[in-house]
Coordinates of C-alpha atoms in Angstrom, one line a residue:
I110 CA 0.0 0.0 0.0
S111 CA 3.0 2.3 0.0
S112 CA 4.1 2.5 -3.6
P113 CA 4.6 6.2 -4.6
N114 CA 4.4 5.2 -8.2
T115 CA 0.8 4.1 -8.2
K116 CA -1.7 7.0 -8.1
N117 CA -3.6 7.3 -4.8
L118 CA -2.3 4.0 -3.5
R119 CA -0.9 5.6 -0.4
Q120 CA -4.4 6.7 0.6
L121 CA -4.8 3.2 1.8
Q122 CA -2.5 4.0 4.7
Q123 CA -5.2 6.3 6.2
T124 CA -6.8 4.7 9.2
D125 CA -10.3 3.9 7.9
E126 CA -9.2 2.7 4.5
L127 CA -6.4 0.6 6.0
S128 CA -8.7 -1.0 8.6
Q129 CA -11.2 -2.0 5.9
L130 CA -8.4 -3.4 3.7
L131 CA -6.8 -5.4 6.5
A132 CA -10.2 -6.8 7.6
A133 CA -10.9 -7.9 4.0
L134 CA -7.5 -9.4 3.6
Q135 CA -7.8 -11.3 6.9
M136 CA -11.2 -12.7 5.9
E137 CA -9.9 -13.9 2.5
R138 CA -6.7 -15.3 4.1
E139 CA -8.8 -17.3 6.6
R140 CA -11.1 -18.6 3.8
L141 CA -8.0 -19.7 1.8
A142 CA -6.5 -21.2 4.9
D143 CA -9.6 -23.3 5.4
Q144 CA -9.7 -24.3 1.8
H145 CA -6.0 -25.2 1.4
G146 CA -5.1 -26.3 4.9
R147 CA -2.4 -23.7 5.5
R148 CA -2.2 -20.1 6.6
V149 CA 0.1 -17.8 4.6
P150 CA 1.8 -15.0 6.6
L151 CA 0.9 -11.5 5.6
A152 CA 3.2 -8.5 5.9
L153 CA 2.3 -4.9 5.3
K154 CA 4.8 -2.5 3.7
I155 CA 4.4 1.2 4.7
A156 CA 5.8 4.5 3.5
P157 CA 8.5 6.4 5.2
D158 CA 6.6 9.6 4.7
L159 CA 4.2 9.1 7.6
D160 CA 4.0 11.3 10.7
P161 CA 4.2 9.8 14.2
S162 CA 0.4 9.7 14.7
Q163 CA -0.1 7.8 11.4
I164 CA 2.6 5.3 12.4
S165 CA 1.0 4.8 15.8
A166 CA -2.4 4.3 14.2
I167 CA -1.0 1.8 11.7
A168 CA 0.7 -0.1 14.6
G169 CA -2.6 -0.4 16.3
L170 CA -4.3 -1.7 13.2
L171 CA -1.6 -4.3 12.6
V172 CA -2.2 -5.7 16.1
T173 CA -6.0 -5.5 15.8
H174 CA -6.1 -7.3 12.4
R175 CA -3.4 -9.8 13.4
I176 CA -1.0 -8.9 10.6
D177 CA 2.2 -11.1 10.8
A178 CA 4.8 -8.4 10.1
V179 CA 5.3 -4.9 9.0
I180 CA 8.0 -3.8 6.5
A181 CA 9.4 -0.4 7.2
T182 CA 9.8 1.2 4.7
N183 CA 9.1 1.6 1.0
T184 CA 10.7 4.4 -1.1
T185 CA 10.1 8.1 -0.2
T186 CA 8.5 10.9 -2.2
A187 CA 10.5 13.5 -0.2
R188 CA 13.2 15.3 -2.2
D189 CA 14.8 17.6 0.3
V190 CA 17.8 15.4 0.7
V191 CA 18.5 15.4 -3.1
A192 CA 17.0 18.8 -4.1
Q193 CA 20.4 20.3 -4.9
L194 CA 21.3 17.4 -7.3
P195 CA 20.8 17.7 -11.1
H196 CA 17.8 15.3 -11.2
G197 CA 16.6 15.9 -7.6
A198 CA 13.2 17.1 -8.6
E199 CA 12.2 13.9 -10.5
T200 CA 9.0 12.2 -9.3
G201 CA 8.6 8.6 -8.1
G202 CA 10.1 6.7 -5.3
L203 CA 13.5 7.6 -4.0
S204 CA 15.6 4.8 -2.5
G205 CA 19.1 4.1 -1.3
A206 CA 21.2 6.3 1.0
P207 CA 18.9 9.4 0.9
L208 CA 16.3 7.2 2.6
T209 CA 18.4 5.8 5.4
T210 CA 17.6 8.3 8.2
Q211 CA 13.9 8.5 7.4
A212 CA 13.5 4.7 7.3
Q213 CA 15.5 4.3 10.5
S214 CA 13.2 6.7 12.3
V215 CA 10.0 4.9 11.1
T216 CA 11.5 1.6 12.2
A217 CA 12.2 2.9 15.7
Q218 CA 8.7 4.5 16.0
L219 CA 7.0 1.3 14.8
A220 CA 9.0 -0.9 17.1
T221 CA 8.2 1.3 20.1
A222 CA 4.5 1.5 19.2
L223 CA 4.2 -2.2 18.6
G224 CA 6.2 -3.3 21.7
G225 CA 7.1 -6.6 20.1
A226 CA 3.6 -7.5 19.2
V227 CA 4.4 -7.6 15.5
P228 CA 7.8 -8.1 13.9
V229 CA 9.3 -5.2 12.1
I230 CA 11.3 -5.8 8.9
G231 CA 13.8 -3.0 8.4
V232 CA 14.4 -1.9 4.8
G233 CA 15.3 1.4 3.1
G234 CA 18.7 2.9 2.7
I235 CA 20.7 -0.1 4.1
M236 CA 23.9 0.5 2.3
C237 CA 26.4 -1.1 4.7
G238 CA 26.7 -3.4 7.7
D239 CA 26.4 -0.5 10.1
D240 CA 23.1 0.5 8.6
A241 CA 21.8 -3.0 9.2
A242 CA 23.0 -3.1 12.7
A243 CA 21.4 0.3 13.4
R244 CA 18.1 -0.9 12.0
M245 CA 18.2 -4.0 14.3
Q246 CA 19.1 -1.8 17.3
A247 CA 16.1 0.4 16.4
G248 CA 13.8 -2.6 16.8
A249 CA 13.8 -4.5 13.5
S250 CA 13.6 -8.3 13.7
L251 CA 14.8 -8.8 10.1
I252 CA 16.5 -6.8 7.4
Q253 CA 15.6 -6.6 3.7
L254 CA 18.1 -5.4 1.2
Y255 CA 17.5 -3.8 -2.2
T256 CA 19.5 -0.7 -3.4
G257 CA 22.5 -1.5 -1.2
L258 CA 22.9 -4.8 -3.1
V259 CA 23.1 -2.9 -6.4
Y260 CA 25.9 -0.7 -5.1
A261 CA 27.8 -3.2 -2.8
G262 CA 26.9 -6.5 -4.4
P263 CA 26.5 -9.8 -2.4
A264 CA 29.3 -8.8 -0.1
L265 CA 26.8 -6.6 1.6
I266 CA 25.0 -9.6 3.0
G267 CA 28.1 -10.8 4.9
A268 CA 28.9 -7.2 6.1
C269 CA 25.3 -7.0 7.5
I270 CA 25.5 -10.3 9.3
K271 CA 28.9 -9.4 10.8
A272 CA 27.8 -6.0 11.9
C273 CA 24.6 -7.3 13.4
A274 CA 26.4 -10.1 15.2
Q275 CA 28.9 -7.6 16.7
A276 CA 26.2 -5.2 17.8
A277 CA 24.0 -7.9 19.4
P278 CA 23.9 -7.7 23.2

């Protein structure tokens, strides 16, 4: 529900719309589970462009509707970090390093609001092992890599594992 490249899709992150969507998804998931004999986990991916009250409301809905995980975050529509660059005003989702701080903040806010009730999958601007470790320290249970793999290649996976292991209590 968080793709900035699909017109009006992010509207589904509003409380009423999201609650209706999650309720419908849960009903269909239970119907399919009864039909096929297995329940498939459901994760919701949210935008990084949410304010704290929206994040708190989403956290409450995740618990209410028994969603299995939340992915924080998708790409951002904000351009302040790249405004001075030649193509900084282009539209669409912005990923990679310009997203790191924003995604880190949303992860921490979600983890606090959820209090461990729903796992948080940290994604967005994880460009090195230290970024992954910081996301875990902010409350993520898992890490997902995208843009960082493009720039660092598969070695990023080992760097993330090592940094997370060293940072673990």
